[in-house]
PDB file of C-alpha atoms in Angstrom:
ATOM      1  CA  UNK F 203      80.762  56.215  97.413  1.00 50.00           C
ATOM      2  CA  UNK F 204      82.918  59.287  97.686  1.00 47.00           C
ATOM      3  CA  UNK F 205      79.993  61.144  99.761  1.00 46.00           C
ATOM      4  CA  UNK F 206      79.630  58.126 101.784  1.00 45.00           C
ATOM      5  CA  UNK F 207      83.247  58.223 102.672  1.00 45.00           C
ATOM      6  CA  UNK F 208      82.642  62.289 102.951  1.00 42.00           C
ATOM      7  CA  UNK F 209      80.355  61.851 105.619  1.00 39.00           C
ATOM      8  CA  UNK F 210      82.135  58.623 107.654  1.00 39.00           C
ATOM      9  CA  UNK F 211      85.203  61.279 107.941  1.00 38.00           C
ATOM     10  CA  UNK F 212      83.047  63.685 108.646  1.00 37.00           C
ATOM     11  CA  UNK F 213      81.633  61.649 111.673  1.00 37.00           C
ATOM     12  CA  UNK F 214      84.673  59.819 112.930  1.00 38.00           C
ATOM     13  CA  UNK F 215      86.692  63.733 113.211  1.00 37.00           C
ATOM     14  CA  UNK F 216      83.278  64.861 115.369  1.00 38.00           C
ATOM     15  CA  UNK F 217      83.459  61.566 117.566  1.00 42.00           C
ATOM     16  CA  UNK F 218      87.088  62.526 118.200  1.00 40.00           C
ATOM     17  CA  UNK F 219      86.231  65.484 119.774  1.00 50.00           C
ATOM     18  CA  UNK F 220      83.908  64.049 122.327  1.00 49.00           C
ATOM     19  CA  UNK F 221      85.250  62.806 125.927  1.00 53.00           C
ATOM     20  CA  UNK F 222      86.323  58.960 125.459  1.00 52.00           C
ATOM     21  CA  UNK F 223      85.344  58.364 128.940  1.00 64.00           C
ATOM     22  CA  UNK F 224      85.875  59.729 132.651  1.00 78.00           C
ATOM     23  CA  UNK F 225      84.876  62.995 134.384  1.00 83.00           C
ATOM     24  CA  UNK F 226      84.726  65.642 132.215  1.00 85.00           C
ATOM     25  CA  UNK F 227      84.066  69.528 133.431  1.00 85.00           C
ATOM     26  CA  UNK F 228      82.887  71.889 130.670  1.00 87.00           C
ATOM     27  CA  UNK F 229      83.450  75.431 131.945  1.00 85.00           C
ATOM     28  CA  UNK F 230      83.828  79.095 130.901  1.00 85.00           C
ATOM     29  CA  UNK F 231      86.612  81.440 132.079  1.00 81.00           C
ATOM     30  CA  UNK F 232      85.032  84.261 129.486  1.00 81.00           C
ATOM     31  CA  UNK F 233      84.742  87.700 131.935  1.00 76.00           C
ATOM     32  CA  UNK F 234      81.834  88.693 130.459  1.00 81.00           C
ATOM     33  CA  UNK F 235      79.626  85.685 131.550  1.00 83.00           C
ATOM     34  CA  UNK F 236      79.922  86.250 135.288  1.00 82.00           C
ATOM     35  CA  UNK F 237      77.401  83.933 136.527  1.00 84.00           C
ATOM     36  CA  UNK F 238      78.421  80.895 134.475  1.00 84.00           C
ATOM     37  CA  UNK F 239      82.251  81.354 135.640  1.00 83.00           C
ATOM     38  CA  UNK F 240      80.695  81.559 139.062  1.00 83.00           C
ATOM     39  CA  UNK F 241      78.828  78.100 138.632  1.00 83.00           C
ATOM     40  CA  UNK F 242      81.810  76.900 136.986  1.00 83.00           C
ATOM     41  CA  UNK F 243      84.244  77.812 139.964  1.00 82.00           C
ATOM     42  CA  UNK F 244      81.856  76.357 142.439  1.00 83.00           C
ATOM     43  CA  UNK F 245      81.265  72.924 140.635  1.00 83.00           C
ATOM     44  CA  UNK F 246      85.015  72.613 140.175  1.00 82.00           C
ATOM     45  CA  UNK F 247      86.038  73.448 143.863  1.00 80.00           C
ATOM     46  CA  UNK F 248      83.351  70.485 144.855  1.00 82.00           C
ATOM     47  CA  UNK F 249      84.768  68.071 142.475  1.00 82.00           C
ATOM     48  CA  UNK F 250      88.373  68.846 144.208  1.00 77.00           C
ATOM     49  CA  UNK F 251      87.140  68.737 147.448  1.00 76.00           C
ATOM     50  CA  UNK F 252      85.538  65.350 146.514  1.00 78.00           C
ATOM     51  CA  UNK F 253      88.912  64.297 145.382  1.00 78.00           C
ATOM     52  CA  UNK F 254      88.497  62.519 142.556  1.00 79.00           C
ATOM     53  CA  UNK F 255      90.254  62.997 139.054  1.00 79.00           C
ATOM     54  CA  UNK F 256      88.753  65.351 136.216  1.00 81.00           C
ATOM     55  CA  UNK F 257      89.504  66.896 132.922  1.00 81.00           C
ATOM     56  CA  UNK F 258      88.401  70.343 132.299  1.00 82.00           C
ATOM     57  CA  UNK F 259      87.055  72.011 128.797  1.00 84.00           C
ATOM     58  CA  UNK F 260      87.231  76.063 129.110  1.00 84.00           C
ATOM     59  CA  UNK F 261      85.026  76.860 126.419  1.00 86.00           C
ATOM     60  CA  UNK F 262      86.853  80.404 126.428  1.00 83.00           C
ATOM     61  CA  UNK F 263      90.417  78.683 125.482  1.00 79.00           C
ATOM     62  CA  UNK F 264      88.588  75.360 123.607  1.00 78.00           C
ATOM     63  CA  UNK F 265      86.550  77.488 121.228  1.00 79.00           C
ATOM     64  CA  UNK F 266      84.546  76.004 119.089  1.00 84.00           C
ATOM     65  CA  UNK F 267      86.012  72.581 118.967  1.00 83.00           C
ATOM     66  CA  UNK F 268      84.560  72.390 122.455  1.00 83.00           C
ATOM     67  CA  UNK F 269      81.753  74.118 122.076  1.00 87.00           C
ATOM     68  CA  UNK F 270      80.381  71.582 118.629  1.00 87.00           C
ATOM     69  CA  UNK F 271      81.548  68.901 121.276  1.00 85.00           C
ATOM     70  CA  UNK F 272      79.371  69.722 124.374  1.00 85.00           C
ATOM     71  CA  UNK F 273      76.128  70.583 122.007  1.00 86.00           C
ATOM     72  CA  UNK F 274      76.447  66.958 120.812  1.00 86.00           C
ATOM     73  CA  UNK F 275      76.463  65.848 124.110  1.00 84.00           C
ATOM     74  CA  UNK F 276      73.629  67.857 125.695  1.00 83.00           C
ATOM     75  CA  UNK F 277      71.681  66.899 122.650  1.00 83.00           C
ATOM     76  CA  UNK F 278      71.719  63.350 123.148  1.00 81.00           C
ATOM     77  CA  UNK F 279      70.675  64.384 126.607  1.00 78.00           C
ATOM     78  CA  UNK F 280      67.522  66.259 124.890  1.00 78.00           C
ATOM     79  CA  UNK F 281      69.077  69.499 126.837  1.00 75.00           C
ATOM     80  CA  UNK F 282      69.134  72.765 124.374  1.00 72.00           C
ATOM     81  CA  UNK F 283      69.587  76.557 125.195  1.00 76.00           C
ATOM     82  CA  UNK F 284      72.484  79.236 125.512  1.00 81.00           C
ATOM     83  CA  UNK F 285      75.222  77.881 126.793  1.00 81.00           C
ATOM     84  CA  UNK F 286      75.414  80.695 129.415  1.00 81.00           C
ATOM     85  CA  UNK F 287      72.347  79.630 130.984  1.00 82.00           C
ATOM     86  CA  UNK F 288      73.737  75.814 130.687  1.00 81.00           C
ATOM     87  CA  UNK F 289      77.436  75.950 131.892  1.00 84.00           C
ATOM     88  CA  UNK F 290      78.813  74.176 133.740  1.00 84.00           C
ATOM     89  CA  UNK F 291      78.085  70.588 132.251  1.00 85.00           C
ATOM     90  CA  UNK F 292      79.392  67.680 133.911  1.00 85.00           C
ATOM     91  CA  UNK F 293      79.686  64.778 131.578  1.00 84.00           C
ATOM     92  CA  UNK F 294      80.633  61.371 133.102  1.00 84.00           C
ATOM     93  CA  UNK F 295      81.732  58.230 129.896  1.00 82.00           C
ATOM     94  CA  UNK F 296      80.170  60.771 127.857  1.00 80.00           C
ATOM     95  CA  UNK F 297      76.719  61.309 129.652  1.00 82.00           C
ATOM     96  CA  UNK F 298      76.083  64.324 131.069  1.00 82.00           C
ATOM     97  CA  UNK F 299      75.885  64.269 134.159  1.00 78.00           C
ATOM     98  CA  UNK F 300      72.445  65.554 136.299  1.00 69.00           C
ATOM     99  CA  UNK F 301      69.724  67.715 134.408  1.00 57.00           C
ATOM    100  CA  UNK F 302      71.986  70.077 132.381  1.00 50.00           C
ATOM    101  CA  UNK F 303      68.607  71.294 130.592  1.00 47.00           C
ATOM    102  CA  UNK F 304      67.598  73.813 133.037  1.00 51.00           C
ATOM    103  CA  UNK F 305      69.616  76.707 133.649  1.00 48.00           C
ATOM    104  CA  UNK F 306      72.662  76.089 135.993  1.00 46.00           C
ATOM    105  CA  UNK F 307      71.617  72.901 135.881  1.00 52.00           C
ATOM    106  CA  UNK F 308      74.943  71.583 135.842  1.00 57.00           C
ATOM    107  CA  UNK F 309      76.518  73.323 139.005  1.00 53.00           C
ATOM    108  CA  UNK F 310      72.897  73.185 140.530  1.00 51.00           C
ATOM    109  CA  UNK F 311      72.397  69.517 140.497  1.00 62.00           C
ATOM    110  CA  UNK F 312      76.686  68.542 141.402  1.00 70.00           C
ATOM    111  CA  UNK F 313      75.903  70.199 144.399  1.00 69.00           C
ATOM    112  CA  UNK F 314      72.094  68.904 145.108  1.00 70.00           C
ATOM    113  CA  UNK F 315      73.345  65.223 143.973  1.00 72.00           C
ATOM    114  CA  UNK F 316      75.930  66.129 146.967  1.00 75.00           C
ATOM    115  CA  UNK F 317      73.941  66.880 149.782  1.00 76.00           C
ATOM    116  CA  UNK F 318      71.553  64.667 148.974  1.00 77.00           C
ATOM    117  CA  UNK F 319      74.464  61.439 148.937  1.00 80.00           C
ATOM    118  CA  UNK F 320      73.951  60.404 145.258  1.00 79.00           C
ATOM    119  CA  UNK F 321      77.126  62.325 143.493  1.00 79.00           C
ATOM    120  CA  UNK F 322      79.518  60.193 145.671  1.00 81.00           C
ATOM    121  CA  UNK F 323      78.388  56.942 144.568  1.00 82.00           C
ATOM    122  CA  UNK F 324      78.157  58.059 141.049  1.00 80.00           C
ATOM    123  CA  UNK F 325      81.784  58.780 141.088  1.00 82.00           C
ATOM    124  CA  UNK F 326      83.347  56.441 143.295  1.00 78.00           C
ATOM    125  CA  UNK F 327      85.083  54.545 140.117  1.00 77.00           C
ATOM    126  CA  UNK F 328      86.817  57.238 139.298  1.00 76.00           C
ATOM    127  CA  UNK F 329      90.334  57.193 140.646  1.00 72.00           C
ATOM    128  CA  UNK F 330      91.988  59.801 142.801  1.00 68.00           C
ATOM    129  CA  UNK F 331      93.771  62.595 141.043  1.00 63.00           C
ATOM    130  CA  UNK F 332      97.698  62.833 141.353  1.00 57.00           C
ATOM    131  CA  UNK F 333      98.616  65.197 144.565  1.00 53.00           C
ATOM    132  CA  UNK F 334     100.787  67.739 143.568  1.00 52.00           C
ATOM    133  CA  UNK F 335     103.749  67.783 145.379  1.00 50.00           C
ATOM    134  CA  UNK F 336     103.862  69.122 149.110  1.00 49.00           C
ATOM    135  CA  UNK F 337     107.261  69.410 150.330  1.00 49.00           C
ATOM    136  CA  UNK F 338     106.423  70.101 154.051  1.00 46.00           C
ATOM    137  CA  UNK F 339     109.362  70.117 156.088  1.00 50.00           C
ATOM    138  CA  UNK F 340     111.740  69.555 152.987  1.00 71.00           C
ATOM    139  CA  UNK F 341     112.640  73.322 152.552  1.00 84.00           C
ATOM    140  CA  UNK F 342     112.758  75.721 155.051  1.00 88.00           C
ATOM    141  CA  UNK F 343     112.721  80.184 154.307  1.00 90.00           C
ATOM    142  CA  UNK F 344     116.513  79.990 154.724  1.00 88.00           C
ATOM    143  CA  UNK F 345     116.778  77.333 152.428  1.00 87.00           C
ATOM    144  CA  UNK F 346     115.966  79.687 149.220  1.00 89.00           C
ATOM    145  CA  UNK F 347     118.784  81.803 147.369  1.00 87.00           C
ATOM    146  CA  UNK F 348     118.342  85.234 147.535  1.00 87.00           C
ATOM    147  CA  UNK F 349     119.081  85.754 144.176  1.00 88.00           C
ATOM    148  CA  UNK F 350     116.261  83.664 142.966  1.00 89.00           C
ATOM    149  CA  UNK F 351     113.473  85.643 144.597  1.00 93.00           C
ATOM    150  CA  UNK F 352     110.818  86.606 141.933  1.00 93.00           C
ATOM    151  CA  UNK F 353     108.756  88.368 144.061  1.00 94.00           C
ATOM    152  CA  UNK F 354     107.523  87.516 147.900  1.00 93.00           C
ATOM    153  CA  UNK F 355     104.625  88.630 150.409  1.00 93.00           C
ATOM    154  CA  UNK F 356     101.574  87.701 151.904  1.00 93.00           C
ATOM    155  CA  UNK F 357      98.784  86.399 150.724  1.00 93.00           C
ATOM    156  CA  UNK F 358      95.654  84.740 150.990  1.00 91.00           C
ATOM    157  CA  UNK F 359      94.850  81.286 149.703  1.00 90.00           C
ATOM    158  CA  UNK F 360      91.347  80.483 149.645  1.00 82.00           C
ATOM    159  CA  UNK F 361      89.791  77.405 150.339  1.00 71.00           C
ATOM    160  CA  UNK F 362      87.465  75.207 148.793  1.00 59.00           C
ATOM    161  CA  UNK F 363      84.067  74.953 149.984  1.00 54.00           C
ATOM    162  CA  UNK F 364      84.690  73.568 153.201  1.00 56.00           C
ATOM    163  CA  UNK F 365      88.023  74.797 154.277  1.00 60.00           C
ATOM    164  CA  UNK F 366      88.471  78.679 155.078  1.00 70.00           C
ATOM    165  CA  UNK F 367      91.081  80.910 153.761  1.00 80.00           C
ATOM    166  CA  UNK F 368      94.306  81.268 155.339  1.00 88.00           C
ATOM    167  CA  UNK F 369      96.879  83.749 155.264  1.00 92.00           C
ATOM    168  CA  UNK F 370      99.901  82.550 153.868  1.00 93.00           C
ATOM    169  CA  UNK F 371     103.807  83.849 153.358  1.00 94.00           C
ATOM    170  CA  UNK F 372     104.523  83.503 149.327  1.00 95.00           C
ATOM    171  CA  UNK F 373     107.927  83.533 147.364  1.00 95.00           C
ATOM    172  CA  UNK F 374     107.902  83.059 143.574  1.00 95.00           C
ATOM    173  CA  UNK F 375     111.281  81.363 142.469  1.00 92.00           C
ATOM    174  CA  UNK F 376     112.272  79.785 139.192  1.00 90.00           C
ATOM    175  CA  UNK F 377     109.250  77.638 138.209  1.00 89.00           C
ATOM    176  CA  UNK F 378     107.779  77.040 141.695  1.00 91.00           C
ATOM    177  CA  UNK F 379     105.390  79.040 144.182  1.00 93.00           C
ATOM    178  CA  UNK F 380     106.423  78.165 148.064  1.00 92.00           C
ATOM    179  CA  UNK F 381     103.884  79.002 150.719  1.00 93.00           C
ATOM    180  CA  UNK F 382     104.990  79.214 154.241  1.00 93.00           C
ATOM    181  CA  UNK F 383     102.907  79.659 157.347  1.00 92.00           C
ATOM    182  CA  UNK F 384     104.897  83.199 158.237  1.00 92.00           C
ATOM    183  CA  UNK F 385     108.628  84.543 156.667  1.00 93.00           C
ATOM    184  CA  UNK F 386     110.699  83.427 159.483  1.00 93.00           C
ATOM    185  CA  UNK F 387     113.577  81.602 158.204  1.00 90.00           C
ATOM    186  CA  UNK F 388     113.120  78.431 160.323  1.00 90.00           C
ATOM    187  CA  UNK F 389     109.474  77.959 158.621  1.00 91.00           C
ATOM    188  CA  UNK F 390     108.934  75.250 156.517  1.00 89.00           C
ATOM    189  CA  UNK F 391     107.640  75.153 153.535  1.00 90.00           C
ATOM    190  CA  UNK F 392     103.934  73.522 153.663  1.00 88.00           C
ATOM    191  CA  UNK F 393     103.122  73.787 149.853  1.00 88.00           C
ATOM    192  CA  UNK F 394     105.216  73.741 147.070  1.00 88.00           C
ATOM    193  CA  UNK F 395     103.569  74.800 143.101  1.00 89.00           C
ATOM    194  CA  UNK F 396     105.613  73.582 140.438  1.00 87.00           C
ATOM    195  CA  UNK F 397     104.585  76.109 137.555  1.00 89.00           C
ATOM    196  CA  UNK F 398     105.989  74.456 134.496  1.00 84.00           C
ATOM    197  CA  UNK F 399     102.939  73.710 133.130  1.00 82.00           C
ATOM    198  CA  UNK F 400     100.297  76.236 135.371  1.00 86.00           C
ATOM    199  CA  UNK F 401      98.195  78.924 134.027  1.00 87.00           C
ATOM    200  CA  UNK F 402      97.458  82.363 135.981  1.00 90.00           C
ATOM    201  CA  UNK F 403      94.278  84.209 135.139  1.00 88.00           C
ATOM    202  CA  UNK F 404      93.100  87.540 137.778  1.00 89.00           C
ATOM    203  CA  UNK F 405      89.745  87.268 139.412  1.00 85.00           C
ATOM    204  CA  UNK F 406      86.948  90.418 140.372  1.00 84.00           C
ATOM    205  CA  UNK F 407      88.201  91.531 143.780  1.00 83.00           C
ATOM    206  CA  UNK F 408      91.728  91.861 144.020  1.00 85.00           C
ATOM    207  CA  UNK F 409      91.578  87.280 143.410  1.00 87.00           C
ATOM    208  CA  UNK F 410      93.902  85.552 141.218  1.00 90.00           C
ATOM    209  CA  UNK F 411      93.911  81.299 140.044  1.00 89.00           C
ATOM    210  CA  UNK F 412      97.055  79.364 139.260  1.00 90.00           C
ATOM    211  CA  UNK F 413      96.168  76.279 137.303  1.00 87.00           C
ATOM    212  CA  UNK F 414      98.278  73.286 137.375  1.00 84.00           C
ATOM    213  CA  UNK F 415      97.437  69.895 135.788  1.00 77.00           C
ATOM    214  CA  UNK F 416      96.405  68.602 139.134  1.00 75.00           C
ATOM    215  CA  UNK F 417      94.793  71.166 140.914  1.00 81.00           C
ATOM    216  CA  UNK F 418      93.313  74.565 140.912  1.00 83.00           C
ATOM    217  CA  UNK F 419      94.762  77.417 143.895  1.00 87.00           C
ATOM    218  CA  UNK F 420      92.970  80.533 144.757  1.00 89.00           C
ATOM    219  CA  UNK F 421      95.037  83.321 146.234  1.00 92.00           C
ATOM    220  CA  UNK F 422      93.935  86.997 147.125  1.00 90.00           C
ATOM    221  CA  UNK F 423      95.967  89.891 147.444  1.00 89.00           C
ATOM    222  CA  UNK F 424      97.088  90.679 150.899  1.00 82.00           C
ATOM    223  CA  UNK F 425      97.609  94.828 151.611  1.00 62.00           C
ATOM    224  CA  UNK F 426     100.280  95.344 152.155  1.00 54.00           C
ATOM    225  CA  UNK F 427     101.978  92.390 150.638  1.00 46.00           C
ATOM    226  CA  UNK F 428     105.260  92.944 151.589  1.00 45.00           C
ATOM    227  CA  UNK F 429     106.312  93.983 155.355  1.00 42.00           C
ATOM    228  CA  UNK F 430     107.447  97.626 155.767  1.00 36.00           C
ATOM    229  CA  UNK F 431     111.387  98.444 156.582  1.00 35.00           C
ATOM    230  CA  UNK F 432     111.646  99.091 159.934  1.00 33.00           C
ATOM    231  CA  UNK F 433     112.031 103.157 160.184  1.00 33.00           C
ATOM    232  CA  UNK F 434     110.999 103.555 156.228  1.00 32.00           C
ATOM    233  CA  UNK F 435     108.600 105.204 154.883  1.00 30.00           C
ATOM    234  CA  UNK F 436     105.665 102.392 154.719  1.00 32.00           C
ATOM    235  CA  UNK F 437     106.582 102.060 158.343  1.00 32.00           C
ATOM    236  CA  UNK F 438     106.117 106.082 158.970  1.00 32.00           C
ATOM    237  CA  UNK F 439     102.704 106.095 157.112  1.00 33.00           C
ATOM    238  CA  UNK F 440     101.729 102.907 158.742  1.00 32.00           C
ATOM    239  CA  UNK F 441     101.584 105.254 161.948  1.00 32.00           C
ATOM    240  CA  UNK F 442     100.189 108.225 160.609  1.00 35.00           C
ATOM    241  CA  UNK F 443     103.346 109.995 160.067  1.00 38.00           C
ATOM    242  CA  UNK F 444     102.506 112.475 157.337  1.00 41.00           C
ATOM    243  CA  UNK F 445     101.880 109.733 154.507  1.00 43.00           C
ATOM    244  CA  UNK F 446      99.076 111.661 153.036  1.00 44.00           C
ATOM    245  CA  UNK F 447      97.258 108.311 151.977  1.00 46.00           C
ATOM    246  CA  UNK F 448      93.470 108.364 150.619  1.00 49.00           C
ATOM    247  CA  UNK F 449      90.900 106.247 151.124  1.00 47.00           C
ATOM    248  CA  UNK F 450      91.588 104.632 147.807  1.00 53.00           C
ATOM    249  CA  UNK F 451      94.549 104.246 148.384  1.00 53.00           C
ATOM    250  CA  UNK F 452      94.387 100.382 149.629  1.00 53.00           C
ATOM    251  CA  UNK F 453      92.780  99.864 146.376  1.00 59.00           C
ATOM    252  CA  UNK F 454      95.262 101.096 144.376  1.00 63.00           C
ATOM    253  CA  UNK F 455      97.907  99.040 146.225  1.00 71.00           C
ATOM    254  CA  UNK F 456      96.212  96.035 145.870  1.00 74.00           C
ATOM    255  CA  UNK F 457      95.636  96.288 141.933  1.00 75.00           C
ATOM    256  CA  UNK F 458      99.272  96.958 142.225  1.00 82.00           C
ATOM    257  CA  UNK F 459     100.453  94.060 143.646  1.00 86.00           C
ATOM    258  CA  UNK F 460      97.848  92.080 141.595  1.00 89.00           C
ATOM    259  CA  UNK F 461     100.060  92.650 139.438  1.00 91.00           C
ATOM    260  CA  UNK F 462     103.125  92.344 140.272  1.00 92.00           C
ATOM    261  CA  UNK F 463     102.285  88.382 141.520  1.00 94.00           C
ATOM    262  CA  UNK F 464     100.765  87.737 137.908  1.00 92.00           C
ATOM    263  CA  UNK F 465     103.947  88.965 136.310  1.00 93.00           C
ATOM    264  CA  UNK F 466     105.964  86.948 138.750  1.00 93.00           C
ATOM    265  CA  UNK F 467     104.268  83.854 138.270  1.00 93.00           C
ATOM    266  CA  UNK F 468     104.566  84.480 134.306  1.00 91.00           C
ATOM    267  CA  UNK F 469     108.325  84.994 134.519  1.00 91.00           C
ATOM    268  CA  UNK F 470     108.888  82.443 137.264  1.00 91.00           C
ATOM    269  CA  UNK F 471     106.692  79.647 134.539  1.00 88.00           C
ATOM    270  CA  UNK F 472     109.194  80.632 131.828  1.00 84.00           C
ATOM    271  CA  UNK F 473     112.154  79.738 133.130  1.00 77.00           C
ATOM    272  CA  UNK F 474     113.869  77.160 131.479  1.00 53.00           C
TER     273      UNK F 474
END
């Protein structure tokens, strides 16, 4: 009786760690598997474009919790293999979603059941997810105390599949990111990141996400981020005035200012 009740623990702890229902996105942020966060990027950015509410599993932040739970679920689909190979795995009341047991099968066959008009129907129970808030017109450049500047410049916010990037102004205050269409101080603001509950992680090639609970931004690094002072030096060197620059040195500015936006965003998310 004991090992009976052993086991129906046992069972009812796994079953909680499966998805109770809804769209579920297992992913990898993990570095070292390049291709699978590539697939996992790309599935996500469709299911946003979409626009229609998901949960995410990193498998790099779940551990493996997540991982136990997705192996149960691509066994009942009969799927097996390395997980690299697999990721990402959509799984929709707790089915997975498409043929997840060939490899990329689960970014491969979003985007096939996409073009080919199946994944919309699929999904079209699903409610909307939450917009974040965008406080266009509500806030202006001149609107935002000096003293609360975290850190400000251009930058590029990338699109989703099919948008293009555009070349934002950026100012990191106390638990928000503002984007403006250019610094002047009439501008309004036309996005507005609360970062209360975000997550930053840096990208290959200068890229870097914030992660809110409703939505996923991509920004790149814009050289130079900030505008030289007129008659300083950027301004002299910008002209060929004796700066002495290298051909690296673009490069070096840009991992640079990498930087200094991640540690922004970290401070500006700490605030209290």
């Amino acid at each position: 009786a004991a090992s009976q009740r052993g086991a129906a623990s046992q069972r009812s702890a796994a079953d909680a760690e499966l998805p109770a229902g809804g769209l579920v996105l297992y992913t990898t942020t993990c570095g070292a598997l390049y291709a699978a966060c590539a697939r996992s990027r790309r599935a996500r950015l469709l299911l946003q474009a979409i626009g229609v509410a998901f949960s995410e599993v990193d498998l790099a932040r779940e551990g493996p919790r997540g991982v136990h739970a997705l192996r149960r679920l691509l066994a009942a689909a009969g799927a097996s293999g390395s997980l690299s190979k697999l990721l990402p795995v959509a799984v929709l009341d707790g089915r997975v979603l498409g043929e997840a047991g060939e490899p990329g099968g689960g970014a491969r066959n979003l985007i096939e059941l996409h073009d080919g008009g199946e994944l919309r129907p699929l999904l079209r129970d699903l409610p909307s997810p939450r917009p974040e808030p965008q406080l266009s017109g509500a806030v202006s450049v001149r609107d935002l105390p000096p003293d609360e500047c975290l850190h400000a410049g251009w930058l590029r916010k990338e699109g989703d599949l099919f948008t293009p990037r555009k070349r934002r102004w950026a100012v990191v205050q106390p638990r928000q990111l503002l984007l403006f269409k250019s610094p002047l101080p009439v501008e309004k603001a036309e996005l507005i990141v609360e970062l209360g509950r975000s997550s930053t992680r840096t990208l290959p090639g200068y890229h870097f996400e914030v992660t809110t609970p409703q939505h996923t931004h991509l920004f790149r690094v814009d050289w130079p981020s900030t505008a030289p002072e007129e008659g300083g030096a950027g301004g002299q060197e910008a002209a060929g005035g004796g700066g002495g620059g290298t051909a690296d040195e673009p490069a070096r500015s840009e991992g640079v200012d990498l930087a200094k936006w991640v540690a922004a965003l970290q401070r500006a998310r700490s605030y209290s």
